[in-house]
Structures are given as structure tokens and as C-alpha cells.
PDB file of C-alpha atoms in Angstrom:
ATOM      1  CA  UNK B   1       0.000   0.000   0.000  1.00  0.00           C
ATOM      2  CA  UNK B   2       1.317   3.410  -1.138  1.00  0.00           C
ATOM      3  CA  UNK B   3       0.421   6.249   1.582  1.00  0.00           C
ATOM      4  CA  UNK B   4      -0.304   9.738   0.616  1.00  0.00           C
ATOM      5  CA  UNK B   5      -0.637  12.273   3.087  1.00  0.00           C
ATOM      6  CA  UNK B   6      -4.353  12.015   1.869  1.00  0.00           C
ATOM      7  CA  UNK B   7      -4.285   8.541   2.514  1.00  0.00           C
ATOM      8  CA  UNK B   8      -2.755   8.865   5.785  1.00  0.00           C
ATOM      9  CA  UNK B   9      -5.536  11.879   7.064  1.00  0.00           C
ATOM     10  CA  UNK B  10      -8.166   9.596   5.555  1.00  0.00           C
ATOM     11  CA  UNK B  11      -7.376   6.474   7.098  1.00  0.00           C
ATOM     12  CA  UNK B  12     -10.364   5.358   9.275  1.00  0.00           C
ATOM     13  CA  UNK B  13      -9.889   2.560  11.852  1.00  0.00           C
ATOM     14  CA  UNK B  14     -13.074  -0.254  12.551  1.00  0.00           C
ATOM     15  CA  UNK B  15     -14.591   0.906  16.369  1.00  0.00           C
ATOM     16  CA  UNK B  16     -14.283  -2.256  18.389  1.00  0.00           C
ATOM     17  CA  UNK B  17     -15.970  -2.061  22.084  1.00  0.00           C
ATOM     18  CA  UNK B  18     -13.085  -0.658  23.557  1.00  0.00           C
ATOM     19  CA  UNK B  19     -11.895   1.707  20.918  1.00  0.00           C
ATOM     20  CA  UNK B  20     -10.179   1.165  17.333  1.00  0.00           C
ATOM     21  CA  UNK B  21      -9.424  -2.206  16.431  1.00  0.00           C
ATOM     22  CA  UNK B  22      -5.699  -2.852  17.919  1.00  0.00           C
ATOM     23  CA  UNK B  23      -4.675  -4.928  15.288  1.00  0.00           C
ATOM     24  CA  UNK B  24      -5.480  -3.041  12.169  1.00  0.00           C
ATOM     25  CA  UNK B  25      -4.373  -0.028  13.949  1.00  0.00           C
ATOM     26  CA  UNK B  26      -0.739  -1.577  14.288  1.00  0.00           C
ATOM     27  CA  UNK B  27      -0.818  -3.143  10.951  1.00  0.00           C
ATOM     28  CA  UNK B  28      -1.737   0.301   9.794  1.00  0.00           C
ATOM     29  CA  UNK B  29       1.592   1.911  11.416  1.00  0.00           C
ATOM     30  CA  UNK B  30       3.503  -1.085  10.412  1.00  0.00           C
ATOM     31  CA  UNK B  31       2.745  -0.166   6.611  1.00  0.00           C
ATOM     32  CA  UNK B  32       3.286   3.446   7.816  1.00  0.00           C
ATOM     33  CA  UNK B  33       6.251   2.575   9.291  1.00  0.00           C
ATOM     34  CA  UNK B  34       7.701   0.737   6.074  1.00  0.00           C
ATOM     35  CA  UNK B  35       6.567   3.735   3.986  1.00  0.00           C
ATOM     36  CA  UNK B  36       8.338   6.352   6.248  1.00  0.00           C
ATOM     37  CA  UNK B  37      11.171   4.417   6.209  1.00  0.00           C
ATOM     38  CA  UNK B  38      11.651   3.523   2.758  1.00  0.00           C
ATOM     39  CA  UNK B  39      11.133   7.482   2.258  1.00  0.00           C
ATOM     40  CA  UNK B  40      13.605   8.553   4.308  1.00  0.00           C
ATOM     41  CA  UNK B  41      16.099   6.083   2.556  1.00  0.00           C
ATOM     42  CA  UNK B  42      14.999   7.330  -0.458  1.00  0.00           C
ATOM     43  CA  UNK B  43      15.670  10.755   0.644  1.00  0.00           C
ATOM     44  CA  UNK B  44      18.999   9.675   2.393  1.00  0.00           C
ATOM     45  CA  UNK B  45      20.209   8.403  -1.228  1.00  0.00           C
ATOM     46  CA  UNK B  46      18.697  11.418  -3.366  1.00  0.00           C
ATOM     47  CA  UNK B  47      20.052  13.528  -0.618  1.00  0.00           C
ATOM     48  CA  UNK B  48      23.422  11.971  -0.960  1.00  0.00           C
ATOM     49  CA  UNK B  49      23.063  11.680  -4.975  1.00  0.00           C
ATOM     50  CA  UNK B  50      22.097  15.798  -5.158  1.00  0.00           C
ATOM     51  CA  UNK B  51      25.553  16.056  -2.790  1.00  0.00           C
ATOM     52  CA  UNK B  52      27.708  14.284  -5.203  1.00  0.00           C
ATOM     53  CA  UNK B  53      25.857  16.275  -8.266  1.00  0.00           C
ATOM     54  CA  UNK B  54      26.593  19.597  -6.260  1.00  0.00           C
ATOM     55  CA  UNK B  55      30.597  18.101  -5.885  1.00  0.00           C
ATOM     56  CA  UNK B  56      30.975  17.470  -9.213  1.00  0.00           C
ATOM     57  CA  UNK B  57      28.835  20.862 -10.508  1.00  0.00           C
ATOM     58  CA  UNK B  58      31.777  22.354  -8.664  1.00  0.00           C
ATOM     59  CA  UNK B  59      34.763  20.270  -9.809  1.00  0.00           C
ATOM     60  CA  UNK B  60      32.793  21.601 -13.360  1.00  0.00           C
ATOM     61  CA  UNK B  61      32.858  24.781 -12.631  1.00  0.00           C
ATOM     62  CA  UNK B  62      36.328  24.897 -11.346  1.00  0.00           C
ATOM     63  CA  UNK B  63      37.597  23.160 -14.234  1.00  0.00           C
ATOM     64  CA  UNK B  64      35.161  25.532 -16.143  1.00  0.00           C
ATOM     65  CA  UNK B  65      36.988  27.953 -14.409  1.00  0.00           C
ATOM     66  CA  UNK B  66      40.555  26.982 -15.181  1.00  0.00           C
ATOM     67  CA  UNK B  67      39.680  26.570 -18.392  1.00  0.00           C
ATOM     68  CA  UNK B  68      38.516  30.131 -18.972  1.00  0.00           C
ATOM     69  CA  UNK B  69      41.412  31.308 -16.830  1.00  0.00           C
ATOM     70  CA  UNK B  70      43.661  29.099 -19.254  1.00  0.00           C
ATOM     71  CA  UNK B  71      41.941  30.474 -22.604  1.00  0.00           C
ATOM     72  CA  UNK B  72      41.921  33.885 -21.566  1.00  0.00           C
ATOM     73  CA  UNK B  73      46.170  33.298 -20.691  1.00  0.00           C
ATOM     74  CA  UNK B  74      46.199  32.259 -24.448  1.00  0.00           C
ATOM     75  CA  UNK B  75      44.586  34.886 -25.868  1.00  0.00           C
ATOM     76  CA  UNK B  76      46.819  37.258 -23.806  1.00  0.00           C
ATOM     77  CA  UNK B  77      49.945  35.323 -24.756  1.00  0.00           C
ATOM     78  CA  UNK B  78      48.574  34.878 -28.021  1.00  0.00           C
ATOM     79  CA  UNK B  79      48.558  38.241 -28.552  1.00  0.00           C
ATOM     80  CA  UNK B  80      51.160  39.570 -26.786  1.00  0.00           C
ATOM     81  CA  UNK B  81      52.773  37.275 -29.201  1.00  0.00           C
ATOM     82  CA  UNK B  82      51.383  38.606 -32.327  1.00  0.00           C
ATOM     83  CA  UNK B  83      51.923  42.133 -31.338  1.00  0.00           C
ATOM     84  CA  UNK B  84      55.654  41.318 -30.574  1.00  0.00           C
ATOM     85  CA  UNK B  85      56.204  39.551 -33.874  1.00  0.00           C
ATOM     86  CA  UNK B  86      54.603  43.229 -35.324  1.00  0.00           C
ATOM     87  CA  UNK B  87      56.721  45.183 -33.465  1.00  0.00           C
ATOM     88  CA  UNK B  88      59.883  42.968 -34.480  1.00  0.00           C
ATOM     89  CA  UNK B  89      58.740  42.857 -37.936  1.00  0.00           C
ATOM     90  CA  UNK B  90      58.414  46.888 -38.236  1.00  0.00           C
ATOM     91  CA  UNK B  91      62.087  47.042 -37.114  1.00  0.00           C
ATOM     92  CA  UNK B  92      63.535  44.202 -39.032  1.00  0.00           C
ATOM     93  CA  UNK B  93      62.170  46.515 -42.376  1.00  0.00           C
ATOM     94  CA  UNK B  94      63.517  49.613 -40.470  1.00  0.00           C
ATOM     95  CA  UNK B  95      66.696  48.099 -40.391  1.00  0.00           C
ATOM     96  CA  UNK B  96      66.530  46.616 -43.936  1.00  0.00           C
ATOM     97  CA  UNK B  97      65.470  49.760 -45.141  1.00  0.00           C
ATOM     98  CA  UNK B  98      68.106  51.520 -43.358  1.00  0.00           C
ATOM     99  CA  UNK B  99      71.311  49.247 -44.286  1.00  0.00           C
ATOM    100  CA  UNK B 100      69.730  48.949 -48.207  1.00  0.00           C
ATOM    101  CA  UNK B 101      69.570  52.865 -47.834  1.00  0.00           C
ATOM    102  CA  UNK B 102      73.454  52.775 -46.642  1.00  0.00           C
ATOM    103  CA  UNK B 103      74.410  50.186 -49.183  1.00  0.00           C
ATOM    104  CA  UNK B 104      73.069  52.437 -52.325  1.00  0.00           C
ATOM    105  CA  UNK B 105      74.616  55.322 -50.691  1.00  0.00           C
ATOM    106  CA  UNK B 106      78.179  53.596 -50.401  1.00  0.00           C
ATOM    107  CA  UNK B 107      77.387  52.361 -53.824  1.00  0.00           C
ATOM    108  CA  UNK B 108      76.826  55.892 -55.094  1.00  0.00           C
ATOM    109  CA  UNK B 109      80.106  57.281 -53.721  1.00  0.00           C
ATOM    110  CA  UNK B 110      81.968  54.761 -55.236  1.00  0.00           C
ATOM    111  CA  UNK B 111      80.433  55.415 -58.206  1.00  0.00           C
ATOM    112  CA  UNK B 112      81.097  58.806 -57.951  1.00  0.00           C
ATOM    113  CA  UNK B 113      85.034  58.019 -56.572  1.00  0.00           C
ATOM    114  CA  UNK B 114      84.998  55.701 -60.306  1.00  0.00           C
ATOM    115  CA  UNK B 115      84.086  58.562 -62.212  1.00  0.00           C
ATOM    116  CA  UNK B 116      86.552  61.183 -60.365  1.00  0.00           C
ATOM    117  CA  UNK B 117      89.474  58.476 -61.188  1.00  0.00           C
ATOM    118  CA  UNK B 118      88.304  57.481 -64.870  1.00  0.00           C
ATOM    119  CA  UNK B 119      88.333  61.856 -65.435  1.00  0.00           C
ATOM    120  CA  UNK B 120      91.179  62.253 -64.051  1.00  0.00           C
ATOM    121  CA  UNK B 121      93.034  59.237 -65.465  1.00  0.00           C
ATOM    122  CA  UNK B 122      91.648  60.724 -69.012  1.00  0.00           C
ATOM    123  CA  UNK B 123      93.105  64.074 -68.092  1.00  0.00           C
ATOM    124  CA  UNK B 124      96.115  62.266 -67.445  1.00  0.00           C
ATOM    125  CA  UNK B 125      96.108  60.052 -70.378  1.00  0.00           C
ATOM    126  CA  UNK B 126      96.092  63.956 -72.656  1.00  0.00           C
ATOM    127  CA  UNK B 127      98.633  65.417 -70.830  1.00  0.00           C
ATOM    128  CA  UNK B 128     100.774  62.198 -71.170  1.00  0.00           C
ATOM    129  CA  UNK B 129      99.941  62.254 -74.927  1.00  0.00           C
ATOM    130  CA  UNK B 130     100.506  65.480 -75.491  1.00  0.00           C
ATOM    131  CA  UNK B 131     103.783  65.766 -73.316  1.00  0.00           C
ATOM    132  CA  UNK B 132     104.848  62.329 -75.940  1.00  0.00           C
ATOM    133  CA  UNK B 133     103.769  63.940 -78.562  1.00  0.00           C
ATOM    134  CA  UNK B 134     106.179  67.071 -77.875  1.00  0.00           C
ATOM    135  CA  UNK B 135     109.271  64.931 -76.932  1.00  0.00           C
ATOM    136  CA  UNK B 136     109.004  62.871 -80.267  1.00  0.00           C
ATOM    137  CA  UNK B 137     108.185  66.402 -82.427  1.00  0.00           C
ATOM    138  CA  UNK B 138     111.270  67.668 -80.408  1.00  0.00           C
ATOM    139  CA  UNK B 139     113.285  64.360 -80.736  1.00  0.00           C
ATOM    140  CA  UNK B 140     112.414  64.395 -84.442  1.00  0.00           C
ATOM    141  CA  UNK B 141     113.255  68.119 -84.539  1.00  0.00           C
ATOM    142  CA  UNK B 142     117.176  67.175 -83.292  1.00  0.00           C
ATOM    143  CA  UNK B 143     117.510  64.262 -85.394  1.00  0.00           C
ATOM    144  CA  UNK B 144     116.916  66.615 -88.298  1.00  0.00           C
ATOM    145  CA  UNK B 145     118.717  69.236 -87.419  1.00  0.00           C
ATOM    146  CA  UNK B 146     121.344  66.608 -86.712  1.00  0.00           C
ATOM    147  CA  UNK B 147     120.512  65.196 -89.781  1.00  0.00           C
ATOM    148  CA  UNK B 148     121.251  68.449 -91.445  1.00  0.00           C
ATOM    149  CA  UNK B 149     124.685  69.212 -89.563  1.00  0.00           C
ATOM    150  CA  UNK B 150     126.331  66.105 -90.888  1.00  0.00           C
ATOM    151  CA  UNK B 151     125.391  66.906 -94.296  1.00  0.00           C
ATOM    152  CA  UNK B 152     126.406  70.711 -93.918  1.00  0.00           C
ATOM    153  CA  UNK B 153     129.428  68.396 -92.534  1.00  0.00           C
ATOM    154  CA  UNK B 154     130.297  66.108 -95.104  1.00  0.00           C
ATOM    155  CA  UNK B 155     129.831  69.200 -97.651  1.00  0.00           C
ATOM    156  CA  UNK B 156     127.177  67.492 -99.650  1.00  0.00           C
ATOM    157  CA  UNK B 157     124.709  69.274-101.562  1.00  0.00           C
ATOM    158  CA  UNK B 158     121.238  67.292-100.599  1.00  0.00           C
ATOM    159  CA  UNK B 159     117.566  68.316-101.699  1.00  0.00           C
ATOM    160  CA  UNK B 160     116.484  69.177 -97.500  1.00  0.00           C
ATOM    161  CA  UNK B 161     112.604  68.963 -99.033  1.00  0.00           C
ATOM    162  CA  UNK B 162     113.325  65.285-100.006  1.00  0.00           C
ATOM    163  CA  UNK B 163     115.524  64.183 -97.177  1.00  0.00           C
ATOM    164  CA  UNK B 164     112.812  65.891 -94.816  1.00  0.00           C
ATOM    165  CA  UNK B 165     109.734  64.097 -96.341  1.00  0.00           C
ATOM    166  CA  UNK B 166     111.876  60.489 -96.230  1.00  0.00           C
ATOM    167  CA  UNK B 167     112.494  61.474 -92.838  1.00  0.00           C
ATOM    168  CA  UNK B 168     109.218  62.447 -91.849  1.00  0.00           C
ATOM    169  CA  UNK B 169     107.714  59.371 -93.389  1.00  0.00           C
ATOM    170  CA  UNK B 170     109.820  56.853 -91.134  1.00  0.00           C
ATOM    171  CA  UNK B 171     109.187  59.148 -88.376  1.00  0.00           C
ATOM    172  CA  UNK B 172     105.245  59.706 -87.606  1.00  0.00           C
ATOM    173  CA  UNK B 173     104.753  60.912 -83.958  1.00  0.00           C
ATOM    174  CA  UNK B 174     101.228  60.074 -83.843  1.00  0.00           C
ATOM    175  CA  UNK B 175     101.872  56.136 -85.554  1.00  0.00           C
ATOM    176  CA  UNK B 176     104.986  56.180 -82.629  1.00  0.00           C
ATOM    177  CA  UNK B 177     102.366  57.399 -79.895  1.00  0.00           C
ATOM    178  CA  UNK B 178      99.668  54.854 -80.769  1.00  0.00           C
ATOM    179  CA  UNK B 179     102.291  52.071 -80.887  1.00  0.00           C
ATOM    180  CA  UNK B 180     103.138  53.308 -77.019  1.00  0.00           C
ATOM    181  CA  UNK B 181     100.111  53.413 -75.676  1.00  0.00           C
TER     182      UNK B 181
END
């Protein structure tokens, strides 16, 4: 029999001469007896089964916790990260920039140092020519005129015009220069 607190307000007991029945009135306690007890067992193990529920709704939430805690780390690191790899990024260009910058510079005055030494070594080059030039028109000059003293010398009459173009033609300062250089 399943009581109810219906049941249980309900309950009427047979009148005997002296009173309620004894016998159905223990019987009746018995069964309310049983019930009670079975529902406070039942309580006991709901009770304890809610307790263990509430202990591990906590462990959850602590975990729940930690993990948050843990994400929320790794999003900070994570971006800490990020803005660090930025940061070292921007000045890895700044430096490229800079050095490439320095490098072109260098590159220019060298350049520039090239061009200074090519002029100058062409300036050079003409006065060296010309200074050639001058010592072979005067070196040809005192071979003629030496030329001309041994044949004023030897007392021979000689066409100068002749002897001058035969010597001219073995002796060309510019063919002499380009044979030099």
C-alpha cells in the first residue's frame, strides 16, 4: 500500500468495544512505518546523490573555471605574441630599409670616386699624350737638325725637301704614340 498524506488523514480505523481495532491499527503503522522508512532512505540516497551532483557541478565549474582562466592566458599570450612579432617585424624593415639605404649610398660614392678616377686618369692620359707627342716632335726636330749638320758636314749638296719628307715618313709621332700606348 502506497500512503499519501491524503491517505494517511483519511485512514479510518473499525470501532471495536473498547476503541479502534488494535490490530489493524498496528498493521496500519507497520505499513506506515515501512513507507516512512523507505522514504527517508529514499531521501537519504537522493540527498546523498544531489551532494555528489553539487561536488561534481563544482569540480565543473572549477575546471570551467581553469579553463577560462587558461583560454583567456592564451589569448593574452597569443597576442602579446602577435603584437611582438609586429613590433619585431616593423624594425627588421627599419633596419633593412636603413642598411639597403646605406648600401646604395656607399654604392653611389663609389660610383662617384669611379668617375673622379676614370676623369682624371683621361686628363692624365692627354697630358701624357701630349707631353709624348712634344718629346718625339722635339726628338724628331734634333735628329733633323742633326741630320742636317752632318750633311752641312760632309759638304754634300742634298735636296732638305726630299731628305725631310723620307724622314718624316719613317718618323710619324702620332703612328709612334699609338704604338706606345
Amino acid at each position: 500500500m502506497k500512503f499519501t498524506p491524503f491517505s494517511i488523514k483519511n485512514q479510518e480505523f473499525s470501532r471495536s468495544v473498547r476503541g479502534f481495532d488494535k490490530e489493524e491499527v498496528k498493521t496500519y503503522l507497520e505499513k506506515l512505518s515501512d513507507e516512512v522508512e523507505r522514504i527517508q532512505n529514499e531521501n537519504s540516497r537522493l540527498t546523498s546523490e544531489i551532494e555528489k551532483m553539487n561536488s561534481r557541478i563544482e569540480q565543473y565549474q572549477r575546471i570551467e573555471k581553469n579553463l577560462q582562466t587558461t583560454l583567456l592566458s592564451a589569448q593574452e599570450s597569443s597576442t602579446k605574441a602577435v603584437e611582438s612579432a609586429r613590433k619585431q617585424t616593423a624594425l627588421l624593415i627599419k633596419e633593412s630599409e636603413l642598411k639597403a639605404s646605406q648600401i646604395v649610398e656607399e654604392a653611389k660614392e663609389k660610383a662617384n670616386e669611379i668617375r673622379d678616377a676614370v676623369l682624371k686618369l683621361r686628363e692624365e692620359k692627354k697630358l701624357l699624350v701630349a707631353k709624348l707627342k712634344a718629346m718625339v716632335e722635339t726628338q724628331s726636330s734634333l735628329i733633323e737638325i742633326s741630320f742636317k749638320e752632318r750633311i752641312i758636314d760632309e759638304n754634300h749638296e742634298i735636296d732638305f725637301t726630299s731628305a725631310k719628307k723620307d724622314l718624316d715618313s719613317k718618323i710619324n709621332a702620332d703612328e709612334l704614340l699609338e704604338k706606345l700606348l
